[in-house]
Amino acid sequence: MTLSPDVPHHTVVVIGGGQAGLSASACLKERGIDHVVFEKNRIAHSWRTQRWDAFCLVTPNWQCRLPGFPYAGNDPDGFMLRDEIVAYVEDFAKRVGAPVREGVGVTRLAKSDDGRFRVETSQGPVAADAVVLAISGYHVPKIPPAANRLPDSIVQVHSSAYRNPGQLPAGEVMVVGSGQSGCQIAEDLHLAGRKVHLVVGSAPRCPRFYRGRDAVAWLDDLGQYDLPVDDHPLKEKVRKNANHYLTGREGGRDIDLRRFALEGMVLHGRLVDIIGGTMTFKDDLAQSLDNADRVYNGICGLIDKHIAESNVVASEGRHYEPVWQPAPAPVELDLVASGITGIVWATGFRSDWSWVGLPIFDGEGYPIHKRGVTSMDGVYVLGLPWLYTWGSGRFVGVGRDAGFIANHIEERLASRKATAAPMKVAV
Ligand SMILES: Cc1cc2nc3c(=O)[nH]c(=O)nc-3n(C[C@H](O)[C@H](O)[C@H](O)COP(=O)(O)OP(=O)(O)OC[C@H]3O[C@@H](n4cnc5c(N)ncnc54)[C@H](O)[C@@H]3O)c2cc1C
């Protein structure tokens, strides 16, 4: 593919105007590297449009550490609400003076014959020496194909399109998936007085507060957010792990599905199939709840050990003891007969990199990279979960990763300049 000389050129093209793309912009600016950020929607689009009305951060505000722009509000231990998060990201973009072109989508990325990158955008092609893909990994809502077999009378929404309980018709609601989003949406519906069914999967859970502090603060002290992926016992497989469930709602609290069950929520095992209007579930609810509690208590144990070893003064804490046990339950449910009128699919997302015409992907379509530096010279990824550490896909770690990538780009530019310089011949 050839680039005509009149195609505009930037040293670096950053794709995505969320916190990752803006962090890249901040770090490139700091190093005086020319760049542009293409954002196909608006800055902070995902926070703005893919979160429910009562959404708040699960991670405490003090973990919002965008480069040169740490959280500066008066509630560092609190959890920003959706609109406050959008404002934080927008203010960051302003502070950086990020050269963001909103409403410009990148439709194709390819290598040109002259060694540069050809970035096709909705407003024409651009040439670049390097590209940073900061588009997260959450692209297309993942809903099991069997959902097509459900009766039309049941309203279905994906978690990214869920806004509030009023969006779903009167009647009982099924939430499928017990990761962070599923549990919080189930709680949102439950608090609104809706009868909720929750399909529980393998997600682990974490205490909100333990021994006088937010567990996230203890985990931070323990270095958990600095542990590189290569040092994690699961190595790169950890990238596929579900997030722990807990909430920042109303100052933060645990999410205890057993307590919800005592209060009337109906818990089911993992979804197996949907035939007609009947869902079938695995008989694994007790096991999933036990596993989540085991992780919860494992985290408590880690904190206890840390306190004991470092002689920190801390209040007493209690490990979790189950307040409810599931009774043997039918593994089939006729949704309409049970009064279920709506389903929220909290079943995650899949990635779509199909427009990236570069050989940087493994057999599963995941970009091959080390700390964001991909297998192709000049191509970088940023903002992916566990790109480098636990915090990489979040506010806490994306800035560090952006700094690393910007350093790499700076060194690459310097070495190219040195190679291109005319050779001095000694006489
Ligand atoms: C439900 C949920 C809750 C979360 N809670 C927390 C939390 O409590 N704390 C925390 O730290 N993190 C949390 N995260 C993780 C993370 O902070 C968010 O996913 C965040 O939005 C990631 O920022 P990003 O910039 O990497 O990606 P995004 O915010 O998704 O930004 C990517 C941008 O790229 C744009 N884009 C995509 N393709 C193109 C293209 N081809 N051309 C141009 N632009 C394009 C999109 O429009 C989008 O604006 C949560 C994530 C989810 C899904």
Tab-separated table of N, CA and C in Angstrom, residues 182-253:
chain	number	residue	atom	x	y	z
A	182	GLY	N	-22.483	-7.732	36.695
A	182	GLY	CA	-23.680	-8.516	36.981
A	182	GLY	C	-24.116	-8.368	38.429
A	183	CYS	N	-23.150	-8.465	39.356
A	183	CYS	CA	-23.505	-8.371	40.773
A	183	CYS	C	-24.030	-6.982	41.118
A	184	GLN	N	-23.394	-5.957	40.549
A	184	GLN	CA	-23.840	-4.600	40.887
A	184	GLN	C	-25.198	-4.283	40.263
A	185	ILE	N	-25.439	-4.796	39.068
A	185	ILE	CA	-26.747	-4.560	38.432
A	185	ILE	C	-27.824	-5.347	39.189
A	186	ALA	N	-27.493	-6.577	39.596
A	186	ALA	CA	-28.454	-7.360	40.396
A	186	ALA	C	-28.786	-6.587	41.669
A	187	GLU	N	-27.761	-5.980	42.290
A	187	GLU	CA	-28.009	-5.203	43.519
A	187	GLU	C	-28.877	-3.981	43.216
A	188	ASP	N	-28.599	-3.320	42.090
A	188	ASP	CA	-29.370	-2.125	41.703
A	188	ASP	C	-30.858	-2.478	41.588
A	189	LEU	N	-31.137	-3.595	40.962
A	189	LEU	CA	-32.526	-4.035	40.765
A	189	LEU	C	-33.149	-4.463	42.100
A	190	HIS	N	-32.361	-5.174	42.881
A	190	HIS	CA	-32.803	-5.687	44.187
A	190	HIS	C	-33.165	-4.514	45.111
A	191	LEU	N	-32.303	-3.477	45.124
A	191	LEU	CA	-32.564	-2.320	45.989
A	191	LEU	C	-33.813	-1.563	45.555
A	192	ALA	N	-34.131	-1.689	44.241
A	192	ALA	CA	-35.329	-1.011	43.726
A	192	ALA	C	-36.580	-1.846	43.994
A	193	GLY	N	-36.416	-2.967	44.689
A	193	GLY	CA	-37.571	-3.786	45.056
A	193	GLY	C	-37.979	-4.788	43.991
A	194	ARG	N	-37.127	-4.978	42.979
A	194	ARG	CA	-37.480	-5.955	41.953
A	194	ARG	C	-37.117	-7.358	42.424
A	195	LYS	N	-37.900	-8.325	41.989
A	195	LYS	CA	-37.551	-9.723	42.283
A	195	LYS	C	-36.489	-10.115	41.254
A	196	VAL	N	-35.307	-10.465	41.746
A	196	VAL	CA	-34.168	-10.716	40.855
A	196	VAL	C	-33.758	-12.188	40.911
A	197	HIS	N	-33.476	-12.738	39.735
A	197	HIS	CA	-32.813	-14.035	39.624
A	197	HIS	C	-31.393	-13.740	39.151
A	198	LEU	N	-30.414	-14.394	39.747
A	198	LEU	CA	-29.028	-14.156	39.314
A	198	LEU	C	-28.384	-15.486	38.953
A	199	VAL	N	-27.842	-15.542	37.737
A	199	VAL	CA	-27.103	-16.728	37.300
A	199	VAL	C	-25.651	-16.531	37.726
A	200	VAL	N	-25.196	-17.368	38.626
A	200	VAL	CA	-23.898	-17.163	39.284
A	200	VAL	C	-22.809	-17.980	38.582
A	201	GLY	N	-21.722	-17.301	38.249
A	201	GLY	CA	-20.591	-17.980	37.614
A	201	GLY	C	-19.404	-18.070	38.555
A	202	SER	N	-18.209	-18.044	37.970
A	202	SER	CA	-17.020	-18.367	38.771
A	202	SER	C	-16.285	-17.143	39.311
A	203	ALA	N	-16.860	-15.952	39.177
A	203	ALA	CA	-16.116	-14.749	39.613
A	203	ALA	C	-15.796	-14.823	41.103
A	204	PRO	N	-14.600	-14.364	41.466
A	204	PRO	CA	-14.237	-14.322	42.892
A	204	PRO	C	-14.777	-13.046	43.538
A	205	ARG	N	-14.663	-12.970	44.866
A	205	ARG	CA	-15.076	-11.722	45.500
A	205	ARG	C	-14.022	-11.240	46.486
A	206	CYS	N	-14.144	-9.981	46.854
A	206	CYS	CA	-13.117	-9.335	47.686
A	206	CYS	C	-13.824	-8.541	48.772
A	207	PRO	N	-13.267	-8.527	49.991
A	207	PRO	CA	-13.892	-7.678	51.014
A	207	PRO	C	-13.743	-6.213	50.636
A	208	ARG	N	-14.707	-5.403	51.022
A	208	ARG	CA	-14.566	-3.954	50.801
A	208	ARG	C	-13.649	-3.387	51.892
A	209	PHE	N	-14.033	-3.623	53.145
A	209	PHE	CA	-13.218	-3.121	54.251
A	209	PHE	C	-12.786	-4.310	55.105
A	210	TYR	N	-11.574	-4.273	55.552
A	210	TYR	CA	-11.100	-5.334	56.435
A	210	TYR	C	-10.041	-4.745	57.363
A	211	ARG	N	-10.155	-5.030	58.581
A	211	ARG	CA	-9.221	-4.570	59.608
A	211	ARG	C	-8.983	-3.057	59.526
A	212	GLY	N	-10.110	-2.374	59.382
A	212	GLY	CA	-10.093	-0.916	59.500
A	212	GLY	C	-9.795	-0.147	58.233
A	213	ARG	N	-9.538	-0.852	57.134
A	213	ARG	CA	-9.227	-0.125	55.894
A	213	ARG	C	-9.873	-0.803	54.705
A	214	ASP	N	-9.956	-0.037	53.612
A	214	ASP	CA	-10.379	-0.614	52.340
A	214	ASP	C	-9.375	-1.710	51.965
A	215	ALA	N	-9.894	-2.866	51.568
A	215	ALA	CA	-8.981	-3.959	51.189
A	215	ALA	C	-8.058	-3.537	50.050
A	216	VAL	N	-8.524	-2.631	49.196
A	216	VAL	CA	-7.686	-2.162	48.078
A	216	VAL	C	-6.440	-1.447	48.615
A	217	ALA	N	-6.604	-0.722	49.730
A	217	ALA	CA	-5.456	-0.022	50.322
A	217	ALA	C	-4.441	-1.035	50.855
A	218	TRP	N	-4.962	-2.109	51.503
A	218	TRP	CA	-4.048	-3.155	51.982
A	218	TRP	C	-3.350	-3.821	50.796
A	219	LEU	N	-4.125	-4.130	49.759
A	219	LEU	CA	-3.534	-4.828	48.603
A	219	LEU	C	-2.478	-3.949	47.930
A	220	ASP	N	-2.719	-2.648	47.962
A	220	ASP	CA	-1.739	-1.710	47.416
A	220	ASP	C	-0.443	-1.781	48.241
A	221	ASP	N	-0.598	-1.774	49.579
A	221	ASP	CA	0.583	-1.893	50.452
A	221	ASP	C	1.333	-3.192	50.176
A	222	LEU	N	0.565	-4.216	49.854
A	222	LEU	CA	1.164	-5.536	49.608
A	222	LEU	C	1.843	-5.622	48.235
A	223	GLY	N	1.729	-4.557	47.466
A	223	GLY	CA	2.391	-4.538	46.150
A	223	GLY	C	1.625	-5.279	45.066
A	224	GLN	N	0.353	-5.590	45.349
A	224	GLN	CA	-0.422	-6.394	44.381
A	224	GLN	C	-0.645	-5.656	43.059
A	225	TYR	N	-0.683	-4.318	43.129
A	225	TYR	CA	-0.937	-3.560	41.891
A	225	TYR	C	0.361	-3.271	41.131
A	226	ASP	N	1.486	-3.688	41.712
A	226	ASP	CA	2.775	-3.472	41.039
A	226	ASP	C	3.365	-4.779	40.516
A	227	LEU	N	2.682	-5.882	40.799
A	227	LEU	CA	3.219	-7.187	40.416
A	227	LEU	C	3.131	-7.354	38.887
A	228	PRO	N	4.290	-7.485	38.220
A	228	PRO	CA	4.222	-7.642	36.759
A	228	PRO	C	3.594	-8.978	36.386
A	229	VAL	N	2.933	-8.996	35.256
A	229	VAL	CA	2.212	-10.193	34.819
A	229	VAL	C	3.137	-11.422	34.771
A	230	ASP	N	4.389	-11.205	34.403
A	230	ASP	CA	5.324	-12.341	34.298
A	230	ASP	C	5.644	-12.952	35.664
A	231	ASP	N	5.432	-12.180	36.734
A	231	ASP	CA	5.710	-12.704	38.083
A	231	ASP	C	4.460	-13.287	38.735
A	232	HIS	N	3.321	-13.160	38.066
A	232	HIS	CA	2.084	-13.722	38.616
A	232	HIS	C	2.113	-15.239	38.428
A	233	PRO	N	1.637	-16.005	39.424
A	233	PRO	CA	1.677	-17.468	39.272
A	233	PRO	C	0.979	-17.950	37.994
A	234	LEU	N	-0.044	-17.251	37.548
A	234	LEU	CA	-0.757	-17.687	36.330
A	234	LEU	C	-0.141	-17.132	35.052
A	235	LYS	N	0.862	-16.262	35.225
A	235	LYS	CA	1.472	-15.560	34.071
A	235	LYS	C	0.361	-14.925	33.209
A	236	GLU	N	0.500	-15.009	31.873
A	236	GLU	CA	-0.442	-14.273	31.006
A	236	GLU	C	-1.873	-14.813	31.076
A	237	LYS	N	-2.022	-16.016	31.627
A	237	LYS	CA	-3.385	-16.575	31.748
A	237	LYS	C	-4.242	-15.729	32.684
A	238	VAL	N	-3.598	-14.957	33.569
A	238	VAL	CA	-4.356	-14.144	34.519
A	238	VAL	C	-5.222	-13.112	33.786
A	239	ARG	N	-4.836	-12.792	32.547
A	239	ARG	CA	-5.611	-11.798	31.766
A	239	ARG	C	-7.052	-12.243	31.530
A	240	LYS	N	-7.264	-13.552	31.629
A	240	LYS	CA	-8.619	-14.059	31.377
A	240	LYS	C	-9.449	-14.149	32.660
A	241	ASN	N	-8.833	-13.869	33.796
A	241	ASN	CA	-9.562	-13.987	35.074
A	241	ASN	C	-10.678	-12.952	35.196
A	242	ALA	N	-11.785	-13.383	35.800
A	242	ALA	CA	-12.868	-12.417	36.059
A	242	ALA	C	-12.454	-11.517	37.221
A	243	ASN	N	-12.967	-10.302	37.213
A	243	ASN	CA	-12.689	-9.377	38.315
A	243	ASN	C	-13.442	-9.788	39.573
A	244	HIS	N	-12.903	-9.414	40.717
A	244	HIS	CA	-13.570	-9.687	41.993
A	244	HIS	C	-14.802	-8.806	42.123
A	245	TYR	N	-15.851	-9.323	42.726
A	245	TYR	CA	-17.012	-8.464	42.921
A	245	TYR	C	-17.080	-7.893	44.336
A	246	LEU	N	-17.391	-6.604	44.364
A	246	LEU	CA	-17.604	-5.787	45.561
A	246	LEU	C	-18.142	-4.476	45.014
A	247	THR	N	-18.516	-3.550	45.845
A	247	THR	CA	-19.056	-2.304	45.287
A	247	THR	C	-18.546	-1.069	46.028
A	248	GLY	N	-18.619	0.062	45.320
A	248	GLY	CA	-18.285	1.349	45.934
A	248	GLY	C	-19.545	2.123	46.279
A	249	ARG	N	-20.699	1.491	46.054
A	249	ARG	CA	-21.973	2.193	46.233
A	249	ARG	C	-22.158	2.675	47.683
A	250	GLU	N	-22.647	3.894	47.808
A	250	GLU	CA	-22.941	4.496	49.122
A	250	GLU	C	-21.775	4.364	50.105
A	251	GLY	N	-20.603	4.683	49.649
A	251	GLY	CA	-19.428	4.642	50.507
A	251	GLY	C	-18.702	3.316	50.469
A	252	GLY	N	-19.282	2.330	49.798
A	252	GLY	CA	-18.599	1.056	49.623
A	252	GLY	C	-19.073	-0.014	50.583
A	253	ARG	N	-19.219	-1.225	50.069
A	253	ARG	CA	-19.584	-2.370	50.916
A	253	ARG	C	-19.274	-3.657	50.152
